Structure formats: structure tokens, C-alpha cells
Coordinates of C-alpha atoms and ligand atoms in Angstrom, one line a residue:
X43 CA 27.0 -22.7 0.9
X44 CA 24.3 -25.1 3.1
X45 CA 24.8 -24.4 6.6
X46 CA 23.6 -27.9 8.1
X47 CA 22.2 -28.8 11.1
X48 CA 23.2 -32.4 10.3
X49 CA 22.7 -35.0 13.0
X50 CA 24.2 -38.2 12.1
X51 CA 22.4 -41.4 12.3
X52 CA 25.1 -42.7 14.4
X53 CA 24.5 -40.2 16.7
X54 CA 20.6 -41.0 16.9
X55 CA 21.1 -44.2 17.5
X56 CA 23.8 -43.7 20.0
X57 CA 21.4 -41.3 21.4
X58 CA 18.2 -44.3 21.7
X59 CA 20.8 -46.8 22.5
X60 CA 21.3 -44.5 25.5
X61 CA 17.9 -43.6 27.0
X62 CA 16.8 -47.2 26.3
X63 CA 19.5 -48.1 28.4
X64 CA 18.9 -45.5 31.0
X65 CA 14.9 -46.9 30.9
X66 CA 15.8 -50.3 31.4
X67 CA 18.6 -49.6 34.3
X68 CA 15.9 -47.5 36.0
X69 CA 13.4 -50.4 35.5
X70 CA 15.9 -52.6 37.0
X71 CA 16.7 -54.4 33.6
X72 CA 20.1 -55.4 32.7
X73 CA 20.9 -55.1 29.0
X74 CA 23.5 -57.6 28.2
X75 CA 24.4 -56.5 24.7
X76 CA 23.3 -53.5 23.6
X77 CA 21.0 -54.7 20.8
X78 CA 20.8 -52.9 17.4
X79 CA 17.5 -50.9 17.8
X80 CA 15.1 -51.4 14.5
X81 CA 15.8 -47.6 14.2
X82 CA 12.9 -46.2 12.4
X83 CA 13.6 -42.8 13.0
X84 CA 15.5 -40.9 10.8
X85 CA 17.6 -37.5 11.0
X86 CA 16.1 -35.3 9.1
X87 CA 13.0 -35.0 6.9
X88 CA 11.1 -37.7 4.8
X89 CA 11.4 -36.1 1.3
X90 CA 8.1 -35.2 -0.4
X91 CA 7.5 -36.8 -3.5
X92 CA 5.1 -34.6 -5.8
X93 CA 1.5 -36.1 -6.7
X94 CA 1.3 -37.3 -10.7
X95 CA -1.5 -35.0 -11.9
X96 CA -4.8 -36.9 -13.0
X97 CA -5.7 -36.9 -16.5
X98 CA -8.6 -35.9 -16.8
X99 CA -9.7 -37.5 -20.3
X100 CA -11.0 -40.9 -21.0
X101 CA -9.5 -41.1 -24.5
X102 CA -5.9 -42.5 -24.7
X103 CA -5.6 -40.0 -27.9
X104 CA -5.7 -37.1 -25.6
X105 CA -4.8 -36.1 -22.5
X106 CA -6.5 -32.8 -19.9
X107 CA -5.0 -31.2 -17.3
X108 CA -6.2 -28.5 -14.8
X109 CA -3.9 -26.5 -13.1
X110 CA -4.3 -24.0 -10.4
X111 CA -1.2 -21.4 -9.6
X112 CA -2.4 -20.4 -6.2
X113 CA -0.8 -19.1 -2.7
X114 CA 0.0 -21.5 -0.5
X115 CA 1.8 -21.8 3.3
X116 CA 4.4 -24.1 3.6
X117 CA 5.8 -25.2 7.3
X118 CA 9.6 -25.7 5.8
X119 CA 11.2 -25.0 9.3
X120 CA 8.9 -26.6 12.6
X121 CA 7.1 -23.7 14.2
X122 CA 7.8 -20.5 11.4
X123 CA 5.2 -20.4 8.5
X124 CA 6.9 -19.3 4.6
X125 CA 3.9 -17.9 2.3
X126 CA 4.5 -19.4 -1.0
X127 CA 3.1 -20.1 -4.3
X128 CA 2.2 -23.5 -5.8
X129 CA 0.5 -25.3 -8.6
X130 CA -2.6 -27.0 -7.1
X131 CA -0.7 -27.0 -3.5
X132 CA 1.3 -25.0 -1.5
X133 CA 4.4 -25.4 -2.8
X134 CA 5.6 -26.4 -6.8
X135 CA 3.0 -28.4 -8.9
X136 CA 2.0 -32.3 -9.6
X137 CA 4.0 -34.3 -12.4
X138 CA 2.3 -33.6 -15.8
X139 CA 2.2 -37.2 -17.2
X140 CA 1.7 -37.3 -21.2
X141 CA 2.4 -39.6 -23.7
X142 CA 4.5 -39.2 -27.5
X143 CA 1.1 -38.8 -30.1
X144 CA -0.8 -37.2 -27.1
X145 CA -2.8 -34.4 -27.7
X146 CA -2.9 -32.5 -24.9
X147 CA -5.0 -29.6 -23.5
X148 CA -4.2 -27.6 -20.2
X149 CA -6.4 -25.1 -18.2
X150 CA -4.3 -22.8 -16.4
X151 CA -6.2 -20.8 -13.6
X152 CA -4.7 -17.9 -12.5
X153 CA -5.9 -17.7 -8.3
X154 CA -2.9 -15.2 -7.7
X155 CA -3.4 -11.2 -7.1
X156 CA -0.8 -10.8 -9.8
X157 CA -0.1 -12.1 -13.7
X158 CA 1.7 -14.7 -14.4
X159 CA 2.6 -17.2 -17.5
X160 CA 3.4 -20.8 -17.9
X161 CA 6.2 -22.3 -19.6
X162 CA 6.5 -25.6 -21.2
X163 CA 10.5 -25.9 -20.8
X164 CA 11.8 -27.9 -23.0
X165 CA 8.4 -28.4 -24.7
X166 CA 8.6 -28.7 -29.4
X167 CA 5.5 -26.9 -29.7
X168 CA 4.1 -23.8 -31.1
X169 CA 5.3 -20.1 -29.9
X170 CA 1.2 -19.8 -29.0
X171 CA 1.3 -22.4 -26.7
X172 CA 5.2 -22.2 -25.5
X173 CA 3.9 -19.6 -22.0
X174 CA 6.1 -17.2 -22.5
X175 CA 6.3 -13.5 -21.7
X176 CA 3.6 -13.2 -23.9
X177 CA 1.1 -15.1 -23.1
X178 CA 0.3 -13.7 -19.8
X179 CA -2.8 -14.9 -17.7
X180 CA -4.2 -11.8 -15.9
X181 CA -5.5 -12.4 -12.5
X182 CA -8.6 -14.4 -12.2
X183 CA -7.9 -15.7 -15.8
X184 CA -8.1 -18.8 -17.0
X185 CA -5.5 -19.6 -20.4
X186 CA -6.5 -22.6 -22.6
X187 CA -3.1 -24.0 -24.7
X188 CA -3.5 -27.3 -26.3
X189 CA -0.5 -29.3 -28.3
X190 CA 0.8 -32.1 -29.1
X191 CA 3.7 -34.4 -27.8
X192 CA 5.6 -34.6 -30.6
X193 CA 9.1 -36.0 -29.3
X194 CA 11.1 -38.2 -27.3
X195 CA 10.0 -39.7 -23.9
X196 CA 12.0 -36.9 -21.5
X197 CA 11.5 -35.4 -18.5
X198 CA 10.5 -31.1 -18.8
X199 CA 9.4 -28.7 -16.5
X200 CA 7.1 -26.2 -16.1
X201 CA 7.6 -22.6 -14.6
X202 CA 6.7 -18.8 -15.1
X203 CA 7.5 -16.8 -17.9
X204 CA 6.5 -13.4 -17.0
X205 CA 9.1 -10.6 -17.9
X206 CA 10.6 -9.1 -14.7
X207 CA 9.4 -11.9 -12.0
X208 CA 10.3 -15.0 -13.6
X209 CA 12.8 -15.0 -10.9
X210 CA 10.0 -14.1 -7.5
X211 CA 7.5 -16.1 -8.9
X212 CA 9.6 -19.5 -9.0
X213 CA 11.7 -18.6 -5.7
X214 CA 8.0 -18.5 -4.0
X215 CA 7.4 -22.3 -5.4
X216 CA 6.1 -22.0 -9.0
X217 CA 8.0 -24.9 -11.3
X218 CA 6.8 -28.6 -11.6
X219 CA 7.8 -31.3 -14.0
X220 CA 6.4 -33.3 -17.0
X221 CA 7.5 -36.6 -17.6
X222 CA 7.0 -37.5 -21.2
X223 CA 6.8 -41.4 -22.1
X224 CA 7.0 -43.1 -25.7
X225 CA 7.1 -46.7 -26.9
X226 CA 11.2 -46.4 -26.1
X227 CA 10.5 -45.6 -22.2
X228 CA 7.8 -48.4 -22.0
X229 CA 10.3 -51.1 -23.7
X230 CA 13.5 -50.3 -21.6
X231 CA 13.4 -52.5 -18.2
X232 CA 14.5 -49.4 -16.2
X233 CA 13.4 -48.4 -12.7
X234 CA 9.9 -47.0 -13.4
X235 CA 7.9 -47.3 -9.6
X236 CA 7.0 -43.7 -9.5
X237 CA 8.0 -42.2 -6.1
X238 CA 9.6 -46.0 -5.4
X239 CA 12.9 -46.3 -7.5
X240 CA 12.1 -43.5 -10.3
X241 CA 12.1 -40.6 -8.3
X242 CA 12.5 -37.0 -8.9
X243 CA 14.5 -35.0 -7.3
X244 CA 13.3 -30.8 -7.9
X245 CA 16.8 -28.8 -6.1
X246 CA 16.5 -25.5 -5.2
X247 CA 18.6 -23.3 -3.0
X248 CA 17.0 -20.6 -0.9
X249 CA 17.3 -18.2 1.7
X250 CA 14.9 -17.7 4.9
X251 CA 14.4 -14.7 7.5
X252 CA 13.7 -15.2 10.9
X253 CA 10.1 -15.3 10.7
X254 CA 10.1 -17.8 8.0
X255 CA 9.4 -16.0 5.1
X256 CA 11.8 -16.5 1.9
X257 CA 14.1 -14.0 1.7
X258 CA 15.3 -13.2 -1.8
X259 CA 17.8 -10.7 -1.7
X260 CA 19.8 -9.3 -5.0
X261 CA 23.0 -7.6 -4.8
X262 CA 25.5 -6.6 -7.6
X263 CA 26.3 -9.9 -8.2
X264 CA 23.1 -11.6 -8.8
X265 CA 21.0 -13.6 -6.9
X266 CA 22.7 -14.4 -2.9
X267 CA 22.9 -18.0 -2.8
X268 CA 20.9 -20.1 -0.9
X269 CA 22.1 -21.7 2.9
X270 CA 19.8 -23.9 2.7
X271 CA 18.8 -27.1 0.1
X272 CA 15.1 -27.7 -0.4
X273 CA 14.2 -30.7 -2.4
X274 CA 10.9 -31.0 -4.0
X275 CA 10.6 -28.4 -1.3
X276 CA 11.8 -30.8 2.1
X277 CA 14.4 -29.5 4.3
X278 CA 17.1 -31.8 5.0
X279 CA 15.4 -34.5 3.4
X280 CA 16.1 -38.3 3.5
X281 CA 14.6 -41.1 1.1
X282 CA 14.3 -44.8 1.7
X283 CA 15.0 -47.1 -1.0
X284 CA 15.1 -50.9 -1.6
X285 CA 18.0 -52.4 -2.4
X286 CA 17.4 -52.4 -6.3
X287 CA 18.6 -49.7 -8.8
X288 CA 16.8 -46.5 -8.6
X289 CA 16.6 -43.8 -11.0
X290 CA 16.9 -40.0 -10.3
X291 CA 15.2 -37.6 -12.3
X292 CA 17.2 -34.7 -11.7
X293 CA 16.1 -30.9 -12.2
X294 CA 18.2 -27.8 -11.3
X295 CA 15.1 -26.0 -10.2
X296 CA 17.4 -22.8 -8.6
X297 CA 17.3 -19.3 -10.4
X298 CA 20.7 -18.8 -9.9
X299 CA 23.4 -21.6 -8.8
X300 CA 24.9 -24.8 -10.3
X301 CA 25.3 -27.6 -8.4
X302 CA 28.2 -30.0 -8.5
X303 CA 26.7 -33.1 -7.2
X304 CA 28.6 -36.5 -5.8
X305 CA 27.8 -39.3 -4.1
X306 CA 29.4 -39.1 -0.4
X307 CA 31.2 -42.7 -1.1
X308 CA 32.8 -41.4 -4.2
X309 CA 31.0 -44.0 -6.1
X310 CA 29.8 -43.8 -9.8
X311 CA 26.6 -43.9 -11.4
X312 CA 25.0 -44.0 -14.4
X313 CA 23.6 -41.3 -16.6
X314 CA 20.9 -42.6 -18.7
X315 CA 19.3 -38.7 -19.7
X316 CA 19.9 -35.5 -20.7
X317 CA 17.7 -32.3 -20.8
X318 CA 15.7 -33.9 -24.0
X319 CA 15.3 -37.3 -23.4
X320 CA 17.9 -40.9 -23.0
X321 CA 21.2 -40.7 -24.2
X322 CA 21.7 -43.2 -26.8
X323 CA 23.6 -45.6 -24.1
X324 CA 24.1 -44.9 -20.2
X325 CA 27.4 -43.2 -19.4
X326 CA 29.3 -43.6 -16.0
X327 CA 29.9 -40.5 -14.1
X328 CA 31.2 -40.0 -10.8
X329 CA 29.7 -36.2 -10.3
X330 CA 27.0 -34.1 -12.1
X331 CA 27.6 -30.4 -13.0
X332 CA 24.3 -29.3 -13.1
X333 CA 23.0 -25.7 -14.2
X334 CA 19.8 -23.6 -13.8
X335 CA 16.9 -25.0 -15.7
X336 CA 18.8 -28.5 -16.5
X337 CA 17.6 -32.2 -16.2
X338 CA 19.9 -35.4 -16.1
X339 CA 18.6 -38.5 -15.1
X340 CA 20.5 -40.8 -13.3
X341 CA 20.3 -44.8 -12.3
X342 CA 22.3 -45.6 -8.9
X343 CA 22.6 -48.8 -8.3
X344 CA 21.8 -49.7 -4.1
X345 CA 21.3 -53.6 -5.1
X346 CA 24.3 -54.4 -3.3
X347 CA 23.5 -52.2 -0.4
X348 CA 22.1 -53.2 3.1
X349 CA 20.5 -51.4 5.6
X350 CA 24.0 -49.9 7.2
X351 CA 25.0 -48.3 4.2
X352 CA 25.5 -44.9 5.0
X353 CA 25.4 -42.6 1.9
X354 CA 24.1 -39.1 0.7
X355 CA 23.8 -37.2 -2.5
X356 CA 26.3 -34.2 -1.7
X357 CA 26.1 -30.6 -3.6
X358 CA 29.6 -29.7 -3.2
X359 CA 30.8 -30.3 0.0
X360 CA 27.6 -30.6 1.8
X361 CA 25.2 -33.4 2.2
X362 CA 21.8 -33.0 0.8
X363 CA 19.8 -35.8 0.3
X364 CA 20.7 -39.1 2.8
X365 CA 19.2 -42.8 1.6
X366 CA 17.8 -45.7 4.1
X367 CA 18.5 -48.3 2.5
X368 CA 15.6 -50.8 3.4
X369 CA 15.9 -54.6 3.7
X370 CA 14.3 -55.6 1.0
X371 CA 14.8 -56.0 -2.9
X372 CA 12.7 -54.2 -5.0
X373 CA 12.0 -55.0 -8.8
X374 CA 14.5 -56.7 -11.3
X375 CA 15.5 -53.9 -13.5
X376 CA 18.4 -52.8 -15.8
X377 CA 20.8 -50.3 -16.9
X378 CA 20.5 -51.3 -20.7
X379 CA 23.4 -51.1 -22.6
X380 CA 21.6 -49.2 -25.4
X381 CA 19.2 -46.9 -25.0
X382 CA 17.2 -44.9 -27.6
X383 CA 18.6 -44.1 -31.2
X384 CA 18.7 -40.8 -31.3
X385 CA 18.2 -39.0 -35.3
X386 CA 21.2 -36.6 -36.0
X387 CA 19.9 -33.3 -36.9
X388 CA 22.3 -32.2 -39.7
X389 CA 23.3 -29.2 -40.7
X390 CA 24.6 -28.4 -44.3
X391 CA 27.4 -26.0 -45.5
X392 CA 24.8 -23.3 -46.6
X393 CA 22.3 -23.8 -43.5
X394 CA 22.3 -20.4 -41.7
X395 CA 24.4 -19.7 -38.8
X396 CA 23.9 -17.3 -36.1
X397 CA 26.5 -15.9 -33.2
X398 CA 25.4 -15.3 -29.9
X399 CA 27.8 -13.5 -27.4
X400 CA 27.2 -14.0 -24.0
X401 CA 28.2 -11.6 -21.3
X402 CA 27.7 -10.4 -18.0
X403 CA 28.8 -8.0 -15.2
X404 CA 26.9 -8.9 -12.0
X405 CA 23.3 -8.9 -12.3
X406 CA 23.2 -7.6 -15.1
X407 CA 23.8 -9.3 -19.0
X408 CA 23.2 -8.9 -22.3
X409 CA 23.1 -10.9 -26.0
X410 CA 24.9 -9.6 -28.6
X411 CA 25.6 -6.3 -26.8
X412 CA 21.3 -6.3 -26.4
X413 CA 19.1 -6.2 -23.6
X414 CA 15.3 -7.7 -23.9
X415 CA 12.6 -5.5 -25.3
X416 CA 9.5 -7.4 -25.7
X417 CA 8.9 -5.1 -28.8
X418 CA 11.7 -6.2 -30.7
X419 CA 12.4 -9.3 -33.0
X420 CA 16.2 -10.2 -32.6
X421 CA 15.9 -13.1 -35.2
X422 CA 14.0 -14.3 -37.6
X423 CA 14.0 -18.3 -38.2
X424 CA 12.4 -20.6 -41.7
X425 CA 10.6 -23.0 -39.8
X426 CA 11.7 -26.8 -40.2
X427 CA 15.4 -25.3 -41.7
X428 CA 18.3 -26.7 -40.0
X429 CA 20.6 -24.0 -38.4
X430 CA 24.1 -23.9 -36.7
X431 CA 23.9 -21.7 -33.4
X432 CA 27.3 -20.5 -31.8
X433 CA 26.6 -19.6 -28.5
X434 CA 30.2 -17.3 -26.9
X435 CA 31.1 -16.2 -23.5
X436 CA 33.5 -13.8 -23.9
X437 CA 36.1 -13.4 -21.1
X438 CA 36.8 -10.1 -21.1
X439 CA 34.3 -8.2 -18.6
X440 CA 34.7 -8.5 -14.8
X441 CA 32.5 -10.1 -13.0
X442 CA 31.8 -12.4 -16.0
X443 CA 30.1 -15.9 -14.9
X444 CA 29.3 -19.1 -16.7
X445 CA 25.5 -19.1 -18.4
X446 CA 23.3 -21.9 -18.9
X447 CA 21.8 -20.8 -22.2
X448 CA 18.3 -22.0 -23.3
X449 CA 16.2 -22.1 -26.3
X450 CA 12.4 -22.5 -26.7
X451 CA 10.6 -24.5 -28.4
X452 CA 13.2 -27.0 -29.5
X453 CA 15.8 -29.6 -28.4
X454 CA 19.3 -28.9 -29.7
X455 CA 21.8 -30.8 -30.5
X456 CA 25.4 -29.9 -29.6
X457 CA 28.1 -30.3 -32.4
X458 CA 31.3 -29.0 -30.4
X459 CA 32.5 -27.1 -27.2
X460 CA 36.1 -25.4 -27.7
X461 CA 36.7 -27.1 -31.1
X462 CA 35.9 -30.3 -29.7
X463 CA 33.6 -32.8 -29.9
X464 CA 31.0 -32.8 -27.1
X465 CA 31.3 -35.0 -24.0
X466 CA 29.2 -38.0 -24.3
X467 CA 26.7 -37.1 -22.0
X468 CA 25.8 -34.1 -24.1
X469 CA 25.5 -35.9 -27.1
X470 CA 21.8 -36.4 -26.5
X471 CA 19.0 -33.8 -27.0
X472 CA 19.6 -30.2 -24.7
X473 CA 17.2 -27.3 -24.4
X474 CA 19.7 -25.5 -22.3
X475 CA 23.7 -25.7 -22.3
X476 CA 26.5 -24.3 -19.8
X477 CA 28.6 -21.9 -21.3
X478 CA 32.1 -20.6 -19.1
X479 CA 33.8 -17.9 -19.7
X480 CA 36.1 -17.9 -22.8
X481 CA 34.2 -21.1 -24.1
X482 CA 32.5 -21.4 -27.7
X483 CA 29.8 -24.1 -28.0
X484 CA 28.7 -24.8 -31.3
X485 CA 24.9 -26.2 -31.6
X486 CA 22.8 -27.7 -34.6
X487 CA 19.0 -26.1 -34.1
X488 CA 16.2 -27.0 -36.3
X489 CA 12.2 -25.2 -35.6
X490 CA 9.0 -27.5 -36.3
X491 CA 6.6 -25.3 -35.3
X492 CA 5.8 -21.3 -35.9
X493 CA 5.9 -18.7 -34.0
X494 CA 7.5 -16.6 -31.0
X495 CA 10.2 -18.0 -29.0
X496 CA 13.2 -17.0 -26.4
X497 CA 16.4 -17.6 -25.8
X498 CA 18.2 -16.7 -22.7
X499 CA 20.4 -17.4 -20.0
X500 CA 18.2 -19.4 -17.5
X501 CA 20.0 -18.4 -14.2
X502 CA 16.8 -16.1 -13.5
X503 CA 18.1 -13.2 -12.3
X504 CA 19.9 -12.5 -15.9
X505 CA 16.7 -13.5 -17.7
X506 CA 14.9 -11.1 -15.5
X507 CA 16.9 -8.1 -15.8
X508 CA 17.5 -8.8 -19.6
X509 CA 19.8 -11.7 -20.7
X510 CA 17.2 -12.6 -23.3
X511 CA 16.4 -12.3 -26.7
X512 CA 13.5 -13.6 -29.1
X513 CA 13.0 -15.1 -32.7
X514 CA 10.3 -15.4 -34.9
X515 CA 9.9 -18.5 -36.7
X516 CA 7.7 -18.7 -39.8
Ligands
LIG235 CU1 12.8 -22.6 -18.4 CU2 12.6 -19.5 -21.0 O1 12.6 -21.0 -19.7
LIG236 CU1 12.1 -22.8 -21.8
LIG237 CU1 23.6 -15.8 -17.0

């Protein structure tokens, strides 16, 4: 899928070896050993890490943000210019740090020519404050939600919501993250130097025209897939670490693919977080599936690596993230072997229990045989009552894909996938859950706050052209 212009490092420094040999000769210099170069320069581009956004209140109690959806110009490829959009930037938004207790209040400027929303993915508040397709902020507008953090430390996102350019609006740049921290977070000894060895990684595939511009081109089948990786919108990005454990906040920031990611040495690494915050103890993995609108966090451990260790986070078969290992240590953390405690929401024999069949020919999908129409309630939910959700993808159609299906204003909890008890690593809290073809995943669902919510598959494209559906909870 990524077409790479990868140049190996070998191959630089084979390359400097060279015309610092050829400078020397010509300066009548003899080289006796060819020394190891202190090779500062790196193939490829030094990944941007996003700014944290400033908090703009003095009381610990609460916390403001102001945020700025704007146009931007990003230089992705040396020489061609891509317009895009960004949250205060050119290209995605800051971290959103808040705190479990916080109460928090946003203001959302709205500096493009066209509406927008924004979406608190992931987010346990009210259906007023959730940004979604109907809460739109008009041109020029300015929308005011406030809310409180009301759930475990986690790391969410942050995107449009607008019915019918969900999908335009975030290819151009528009998602960002929010790291939520507790008492839990701030006790764990894990990695937690922000942009140093807890560092997140937003992945999005995309397509470019010749001029630069993005080029995002539907055909029956969805959404073409990207050629090339961007993450947190670098090109062929590299990242140096220490030798010390470092955590990866992972997002699947693309509207329409999964990503199946490795490490290039086979090796295995820890996953200490799902979509909704820690698991309840780190579980080893050796490769990520990882669909649209998902989160996992990671911890890989490099204390054991030195500065020749050659090794790359891989999407399938194709390289996309290289690490420089640098020669020095970094700070004495863990990978605990408990985590959080994570509360069981249970479900009793008489709680109410919804079906939701999943399917989909091409670009286009519906829920239980419905496409979206913002004027109709599908369902109709008792706040703080404890349902069971069954969430099918039924085989039959052609064309029919997998679906990453998501939920509003909650985190889920998974009770079985084909009869069987969920893998560990989705025994934690989800917002949004892969569904194949032919597969039946049971969830346990439970509403705290009031109000109107979606559900939908989050590969954008379907969402867009009406893979969604909405509840009422009161
Ligand atoms: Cu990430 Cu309905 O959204
Ligand atoms: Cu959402
Ligand atoms: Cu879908």
C-alpha cells in the first residue's frame, strides 16, 4: 500500500563514508580505517510531535481550552504545498491535557468558510456536549461545551462530526488527541516524558496529486487507500529515543484502513491500553490490528538497545516509523505487572438487549437494514440502565468488509466475540470494536449522562454516506 522512497541508513552512511573519503584523498589525507562517522543525519523526516495545549485556568478544579479549526499549508513533500485544515496550526490540533474531577470548558472557533462540529471520541459526557452532527458551529461561530472528566485516565481524540464531511474534513487534518490523567496514571512508574518516551503516534494514510494537494478519491469500494504514511502528519518519519522503555500512544487516525502493525525485528511489546483507558495488567503482543478511530497504547522496551540497532514500526509489509536509538539512558521506568482495576459493568438477565446488523456493499452500508436520517431516533436508552449490545456482520452481501463500530458517549465493555470470551487485550474499556464478516460481538453498555448519541461504523466513508444510527438517552 506505501510506496517508499526508503533510503537505508546503511546506505547514508556508506554514502558520507564515501565523499569524506573522496575529500580527504583530494586533500591529500590518507584515512587508515574508515572511522564510524557520528552520523547525525538521518533518512527521512524527524517526526513532529504535537504541542500539549495550555490550560488556560489557574484553578486545578477546572481546566479552559481555546481552539481554533482554521486552514492551514502544510509542506509534506520539499517544494509542493498541500492546503489543509488544522486545530490552532496547519495540520491536526495540540494534546488536550485534562484531569479525572476536571471541569472543563472549551471554546471552539470556527475560522473555516464552511460548518463544522467537534467530537469528543470516546468522551462519558452529555449528548449536548458530545459535537456531534448536531451541534454544528456555523462559520465564524464560536461553540461553548463545558463537562466534566468523569472516567479513567485514557487517551481520546477529537475530530469532526458533521453529517456528509466527516470524512473531507479529517482527510484535510482535522483530529487531535486528549490525554486524560487520574490518581492511577500519576501512581504507575510508566514512561510519562511527553514527546521523550510517551509519545504519540496519530497514523493516517493519504493520497497526493502532483501539485501537492490531497487527493481523496472515492470509488465503489470506499475510500482509495493511501500510498503514503503520515504520522502526526511527517512523511517518512524517524524518532530518536533513549535507551529506556518508551510508550506509544497509538491512534488509527485514517477514515478508512486498518493497519496491522509489527515491529521489523519480530520482537514483542507490551500493551498496557485499550480505547478507554489501562488494561488491568500489560499483555505481550507481537502485532497490533488496529482499526479506524481506535487507540492502544503500547510500552517497547529499547533499554537494551544501542545506537546500531536498526528497527522500524512496520504497517504490513512496509516500514513506517524508524527509531535512533541514542546513547544514553533515559529515566528508570516500568511495565507494572498490574495496572488499573477495572469495575465490571454487569448486565442482568432482564437488562435490555439490542441487535445491530452490520452490512455493507462498497461505499455504501447500512444498520439494521437503515440508513442515517438526522430526523429519526433509532433507539431510545434509560439513562444509567445497564444494556447488552450485539453488534453482527452478516456475511452474505458482496463486497462486505470488516467495521470498526463505535458508540458515543460511553466506554463498553466486551463480553464475547463468536461465543467466546474476549481476547485479553479487549477486556479493558472500548468505544469502538472491529467486527469481520460473519462475526457476532456481544457488548455490556451502560449511559451516565442524557441525551443524543451515535453509533456507527467509524471507517468514515460508511459514516458519511450513512452507516450510522442515533439513540436518545433519558
Ligand atoms: Cu470518532 Cu462518531 O466518532
Ligand atoms: Cu465518537
Ligand atoms: Cu464500515
Amino acid at each position: 500500500m506505501f510506496k517508499k522512497s526508503h533510503t537505508s541508513p546503511y546506505l547514508v552512511r556508506f554514502l558520507v563514508i564515501t565523499l569524506m573519503g573522496a575529500f580527504f584523498l583530494l586533500q591529500g589525507c590518507q584515512i587508515s580505517s574508515p572511522a564510524e562517522p557520528d552520523d547525525k543525519e538521518h533518512a527521512g523526516n524527524a517526526m513532529i510531535i504535537p504541542e500539549i495545549l495550555e490550560d488556560q485556568s489557574a484553578d486545578p478544579d477546572t481546566a479552559s481550552f481555546e481552539l481554533f479549526v482554521q486552514q492551514g499549508e502544510m509542506e509534506f513533500f520539499p517544494g509542493r504545498t498541500t492546503e489543509t485544515l488544522g486545530y490552532n496550526g496547519n495540520y491536526l490540533g495540540p494534546i488536550i491535557p485534562v484531569r479525572r474531577g476536571q471541569e472543563v470548558n472549551v471554546s471552539v472557533h470556527n475560522q473555516l468558510g464552511e460548518p463544522t462540529t467537534v467530537h469528543w471520541h470516546g468522551m462519558d459526557i452529555s449528548g449536548e456536549a458530545d459535537g456531534g452532527p448536531h451541534q454544528p458551529i456555523m462559520p465564524g461561530e464560536v461553540w461553548e461545551p463545558n463537562f466534566t472528566i468523569d472516567q479513567p485516565a485514557a487517551t481520546l481524540w477529537y475530530h469532526p462530526h458533521l453529517h456528509g464531511t466527516t470524512g473531507p474534513q479529517v482527510y484535510s487534518g482535522l483530529a487531535g488527541l486528549i490525554y486524560i490523567e487520574d490518581d492511577v496514571s500519576d501512581r504507575l512508574n510508566l514512561p510519562k516524558d511527553y514527546g521523550i518516551n510517551d509519545i504519540p503516534l496519530i497514523l493516517q494514510d493519504r493520497n497526493f496529486n502532483s501539485d501537492g494537494s490531497f487527493s481523496y478519491q472515492l470509488d465503489r469500494m470506499g475510500l482509495v487507500p493511501g500510498d503514503t504514511m503520515l504520522i502526526n502528519g511527517t512523511v517518512d518519519p524517524y524518532v530518536e529515543v533513549n535507551a529506556e522503555k518508551v510508550r506509544l500512544r497509538i491512534l488509527n487516525g485514517s477514515n478508512f484502513e486498518n493497519f496491522n502493525l509489527q515491529l521489523s525485528d519480530g520482537s514483542s511489546f507490551y500493551q498496557i491500553a485499550s480505547d478507554g483507558g489501562f488494561l488491568e495488567s500489560p499483555v505481550a503482543r507481537d502485532s497490533l490490528f488496529i482499526t479506524p478511530g481506535e487507540r492502544m497504547e503500547v510500552i517497547v522496551d529499547f533499554s537494551t538497545a544501542t545506537t546500531d540497532t536498526e528497527i522500524a514500526l512496520m504497517a504490513g509489509e512496509h516500514p513506517v516509523l524508524q527509531f535512533y536509538v541514542l546513547d544514553s539512558e533515559g529515566a528508570n521506568t516500568e511495565i507494572p505487572e498490574s495496572l488499573a482495576v477495572i469495575p465490571e459493568i454487569s448486565a442482568g438477565d432482564d437488562s435490555p438487549t439490542r441487535v445491530f446488523e452490520l452490512q455493507s456493499m462498497g461505499l455504501r452500508g447500512t444498520i439494521n437494514g437503515k440508513s442515517f436520517n438526522m430526523n429519526r431516533i433509532d433507539e431510545e436508552v434509560n439513562q444509567n440502565e445497564t444494556e447488552i449490545w450485539i453488534i453482527r456482520n452478516s456475511r452474505s452481501m458482496m463486497h462486505s468488509s470488516g467495521h470498526p463500530f463505535h458508540v458515543h458517549g460511553t466506554q463498553f465493555q466486551v463480553i464475547s466475540r463468536n461465543g467466546n470470551p474476549p481476547p485479553p487485550e479487549e477486556r479493558g474499556f472500548k468505544d469502538t470494536i472491529h467486527v469481520d464478516p460473519g462475526e457476532e460481538v456481544i457488548i455490556v453498555v451502560r449511559f451516565n449522562h442524557t441525551g443524543l448519541y451515535m453509533y456507527h461504523c467509524h471507517m468514515l466513508e460508511h459514516e458519511d454516506y450513512g452507516m450510522m444510527g442515533q439513540f436518545m438517552v433519558q
